[in-house]
């Protein structure tokens, strides 16, 4: 299976990165091919709703989304990994998702998707906003939900130690 993983944290050794790493380990052990796009280190302009893509099929911003879009179009699964920032996914990740708009119907259907989240709050309610928008996006794009991992009470990567979250992320990758 061809997998695209899009991460949304600037912490290269942070909580999100640790969950992403476990997912990748499982996915690669299962023989999947993974292309990883670390949004925090890429050049992706926010969508300005100019609607030019509706006429031309191409976004007015010719940035790193060009490379990602080619991968997205051929992907069998798209995995998102993000810290929770103010009860939502990070702006870096959301900026990438908004740019899906330019691909229109070409992105709809036939893909699996999953979401990995890290947050400091011990209450799972902190993840509800991100989980709800993810579920609705998957429904809209007609992607099949493969699973979610919401690592609560994890303000940093060290806090993952002794929790079940790394295994959950690994299993999600392995059993995708
Ligand atoms: C700007 C900002 C906003 C945050 N907002 C929340 C929040 O609403 N709820 C929460 O539980 N944690 C919040 N956090 C904590 C992070 O989600 C948490 O530290 C996470 O482990 C960071 O992951 P990372 O190391 O992959 O970036 C916030 C952190 C930052 C920097």
mmCIF file of N, CA, C and O in Angstrom, residues 80-120:
data_model
loop_
_atom_site.group_PDB
_atom_site.id
_atom_site.type_symbol
_atom_site.label_atom_id
_atom_site.label_comp_id
_atom_site.label_asym_id
_atom_site.label_seq_id
_atom_site.Cartn_x
_atom_site.Cartn_y
_atom_site.Cartn_z
ATOM 1 N N UNK A 80 -2.608 11.423 9.250
ATOM 2 C CA UNK A 80 -2.333 12.739 9.805
ATOM 3 C C UNK A 80 -1.791 12.572 11.229
ATOM 4 O O UNK A 80 -2.315 11.745 11.988
ATOM 5 N N UNK A 81 -0.786 13.371 11.580
ATOM 6 C CA UNK A 81 -0.237 13.327 12.944
ATOM 7 C C UNK A 81 -0.015 14.759 13.403
ATOM 8 O O UNK A 81 0.649 15.538 12.713
ATOM 9 N N UNK A 82 -0.572 15.106 14.558
ATOM 10 C CA UNK A 82 -0.493 16.506 14.994
ATOM 11 C C UNK A 82 -0.557 16.632 16.512
ATOM 12 O O UNK A 82 -1.225 15.849 17.178
ATOM 13 N N UNK A 83 0.097 17.679 17.027
ATOM 14 C CA UNK A 83 -0.189 18.050 18.415
ATOM 15 C C UNK A 83 -1.537 18.760 18.435
ATOM 16 O O UNK A 83 -1.959 19.305 17.407
ATOM 17 N N UNK A 84 -2.178 18.782 19.589
ATOM 18 C CA UNK A 84 -3.374 19.613 19.764
ATOM 19 C C UNK A 84 -2.902 21.013 20.134
ATOM 20 O O UNK A 84 -2.122 21.188 21.071
ATOM 21 N N UNK A 85 -3.350 21.999 19.363
ATOM 22 C CA UNK A 85 -3.124 23.416 19.668
ATOM 23 C C UNK A 85 -4.505 24.049 19.822
ATOM 24 O O UNK A 85 -5.273 24.104 18.855
ATOM 25 N N UNK A 86 -4.795 24.501 20.995
ATOM 26 C CA UNK A 86 -6.090 25.144 21.256
ATOM 27 C C UNK A 86 -7.261 24.318 20.715
ATOM 28 O O UNK A 86 -8.063 24.794 19.924
ATOM 29 N N UNK A 87 -7.274 23.044 21.099
ATOM 30 C CA UNK A 87 -8.410 22.148 20.823
ATOM 31 C C UNK A 87 -8.609 21.819 19.342
ATOM 32 O O UNK A 87 -9.695 21.417 18.935
ATOM 33 N N UNK A 88 -7.539 21.935 18.573
ATOM 34 C CA UNK A 88 -7.617 21.611 17.146
ATOM 35 C C UNK A 88 -6.255 21.081 16.700
ATOM 36 O O UNK A 88 -5.298 21.090 17.483
ATOM 37 N N UNK A 89 -6.154 20.628 15.455
ATOM 38 C CA UNK A 89 -4.832 20.262 14.945
ATOM 39 C C UNK A 89 -4.032 21.544 14.738
ATOM 40 O O UNK A 89 -4.584 22.643 14.718
ATOM 41 N N UNK A 90 -2.724 21.411 14.576
ATOM 42 C CA UNK A 90 -1.868 22.596 14.441
ATOM 43 C C UNK A 90 -2.164 23.327 13.130
ATOM 44 O O UNK A 90 -2.676 22.756 12.165
ATOM 45 N N UNK A 91 -1.815 24.595 13.117
ATOM 46 C CA UNK A 91 -2.015 25.412 11.907
ATOM 47 C C UNK A 91 -1.213 24.853 10.731
ATOM 48 O O UNK A 91 -1.661 24.919 9.582
ATOM 49 N N UNK A 92 -0.043 24.308 11.025
ATOM 50 C CA UNK A 92 0.785 23.762 9.941
ATOM 51 C C UNK A 92 0.034 22.650 9.199
ATOM 52 O O UNK A 92 0.048 22.577 7.969
ATOM 53 N N UNK A 93 -0.602 21.768 9.977
ATOM 54 C CA UNK A 93 -1.341 20.663 9.348
ATOM 55 C C UNK A 93 -2.612 21.181 8.674
ATOM 56 O O UNK A 93 -2.940 20.800 7.553
ATOM 57 N N UNK A 94 -3.323 22.067 9.347
ATOM 58 C CA UNK A 94 -4.586 22.566 8.786
ATOM 59 C C UNK A 94 -4.353 23.306 7.466
ATOM 60 O O UNK A 94 -5.168 23.225 6.534
ATOM 61 N N UNK A 95 -3.216 24.008 7.389
ATOM 62 C CA UNK A 95 -2.879 24.731 6.156
ATOM 63 C C UNK A 95 -2.759 23.761 4.974
ATOM 64 O O UNK A 95 -3.251 24.032 3.877
ATOM 65 N N UNK A 96 -2.146 22.629 5.229
ATOM 66 C CA UNK A 96 -2.010 21.607 4.179
ATOM 67 C C UNK A 96 -3.389 21.061 3.802
ATOM 68 O O UNK A 96 -3.723 20.937 2.610
ATOM 69 N N UNK A 97 -4.196 20.746 4.806
ATOM 70 C CA UNK A 97 -5.517 20.164 4.533
ATOM 71 C C UNK A 97 -6.366 21.134 3.699
ATOM 72 O O UNK A 97 -7.012 20.723 2.730
ATOM 73 N N UNK A 98 -6.342 22.406 4.036
ATOM 74 C CA UNK A 98 -7.143 23.378 3.273
ATOM 75 C C UNK A 98 -6.735 23.401 1.793
ATOM 76 O O UNK A 98 -7.573 23.632 0.919
ATOM 77 N N UNK A 99 -5.483 23.125 1.536
ATOM 78 C CA UNK A 99 -5.003 23.143 0.151
ATOM 79 C C UNK A 99 -5.459 21.906 -0.634
ATOM 80 O O UNK A 99 -5.270 21.848 -1.856
ATOM 81 N N UNK A 100 -6.066 20.918 0.035
ATOM 82 C CA UNK A 100 -6.658 19.778 -0.685
ATOM 83 C C UNK A 100 -7.724 20.291 -1.669
ATOM 84 O O UNK A 100 -8.049 19.637 -2.644
ATOM 85 N N UNK A 101 -8.278 21.459 -1.340
ATOM 86 C CA UNK A 101 -9.363 22.064 -2.123
ATOM 87 C C UNK A 101 -9.057 22.109 -3.621
ATOM 88 O O UNK A 101 -9.925 21.861 -4.450
ATOM 89 N N UNK A 102 -7.801 22.428 -3.935
ATOM 90 C CA UNK A 102 -7.423 22.572 -5.355
ATOM 91 C C UNK A 102 -7.495 21.247 -6.118
ATOM 92 O O UNK A 102 -7.619 21.244 -7.340
ATOM 93 N N UNK A 103 -7.436 20.133 -5.406
ATOM 94 C CA UNK A 103 -7.493 18.828 -6.084
ATOM 95 C C UNK A 103 -8.923 18.392 -6.358
ATOM 96 O O UNK A 103 -9.150 17.460 -7.129
ATOM 97 N N UNK A 104 -9.872 19.054 -5.715
ATOM 98 C CA UNK A 104 -11.287 18.768 -5.966
ATOM 99 C C UNK A 104 -11.617 17.291 -5.861
ATOM 100 O O UNK A 104 -11.126 16.583 -4.971
ATOM 101 N N UNK A 105 -12.424 16.815 -6.789
ATOM 102 C CA UNK A 105 -12.941 15.449 -6.733
ATOM 103 C C UNK A 105 -11.846 14.393 -6.879
ATOM 104 O O UNK A 105 -12.034 13.244 -6.490
ATOM 105 N N UNK A 106 -10.692 14.790 -7.420
ATOM 106 C CA UNK A 106 -9.617 13.813 -7.651
ATOM 107 C C UNK A 106 -9.152 13.150 -6.357
ATOM 108 O O UNK A 106 -8.609 12.038 -6.390
ATOM 109 N N UNK A 107 -9.364 13.802 -5.233
ATOM 110 C CA UNK A 107 -8.917 13.214 -3.958
ATOM 111 C C UNK A 107 -9.983 12.339 -3.303
ATOM 112 O O UNK A 107 -9.706 11.644 -2.322
ATOM 113 N N UNK A 108 -11.196 12.401 -3.826
ATOM 114 C CA UNK A 108 -12.299 11.702 -3.154
ATOM 115 C C UNK A 108 -12.264 10.186 -3.408
ATOM 116 O O UNK A 108 -11.917 9.740 -4.485
ATOM 117 N N UNK A 109 -12.655 9.435 -2.372
ATOM 118 C CA UNK A 109 -12.841 7.993 -2.483
ATOM 119 C C UNK A 109 -11.570 7.173 -2.424
ATOM 120 O O UNK A 109 -10.454 7.699 -2.461
ATOM 121 N N UNK A 110 -11.732 5.887 -2.239
ATOM 122 C CA UNK A 110 -10.698 4.862 -2.398
ATOM 123 C C UNK A 110 -9.524 4.919 -1.424
ATOM 124 O O UNK A 110 -8.579 4.171 -1.591
ATOM 125 N N UNK A 111 -9.533 5.741 -0.418
ATOM 126 C CA UNK A 111 -8.368 5.816 0.471
ATOM 127 C C UNK A 111 -8.763 5.501 1.911
ATOM 128 O O UNK A 111 -9.897 5.739 2.317
ATOM 129 N N UNK A 112 -7.777 5.001 2.642
ATOM 130 C CA UNK A 112 -7.948 4.866 4.087
ATOM 131 C C UNK A 112 -7.330 6.083 4.746
ATOM 132 O O UNK A 112 -6.456 6.744 4.173
ATOM 133 N N UNK A 113 -7.747 6.354 5.976
ATOM 134 C CA UNK A 113 -7.150 7.473 6.697
ATOM 135 C C UNK A 113 -7.104 7.183 8.187
ATOM 136 O O UNK A 113 -7.880 6.358 8.698
ATOM 137 N N UNK A 114 -6.178 7.841 8.867
ATOM 138 C CA UNK A 114 -6.054 7.685 10.321
ATOM 139 C C UNK A 114 -5.462 8.974 10.888
ATOM 140 O O UNK A 114 -4.845 9.755 10.154
ATOM 141 N N UNK A 115 -5.670 9.170 12.179
ATOM 142 C CA UNK A 115 -5.208 10.396 12.838
ATOM 143 C C UNK A 115 -4.486 10.048 14.132
ATOM 144 O O UNK A 115 -5.004 9.297 14.965
ATOM 145 N N UNK A 116 -3.288 10.614 14.287
ATOM 146 C CA UNK A 116 -2.523 10.475 15.534
ATOM 147 C C UNK A 116 -2.453 11.849 16.183
ATOM 148 O O UNK A 116 -2.063 12.821 15.530
ATOM 149 N N UNK A 117 -2.831 11.923 17.467
ATOM 150 C CA UNK A 117 -2.847 13.204 18.164
ATOM 151 C C UNK A 117 -2.061 13.127 19.465
ATOM 152 O O UNK A 117 -2.116 12.103 20.162
ATOM 153 N N UNK A 118 -1.384 14.232 19.806
ATOM 154 C CA UNK A 118 -0.693 14.332 21.100
ATOM 155 C C UNK A 118 -1.165 15.593 21.794
ATOM 156 O O UNK A 118 -1.333 16.636 21.152
ATOM 157 N N UNK A 119 -1.386 15.495 23.110
ATOM 158 C CA UNK A 119 -1.843 16.695 23.845
ATOM 159 C C UNK A 119 -1.464 16.604 25.316
ATOM 160 O O UNK A 119 -1.285 15.503 25.853
ATOM 161 N N UNK A 120 -1.389 17.782 25.938
ATOM 162 C CA UNK A 120 -0.980 17.850 27.344
ATOM 163 C C UNK A 120 -2.129 17.531 28.292
ATOM 164 O O UNK A 120 -1.933 16.942 29.356
#
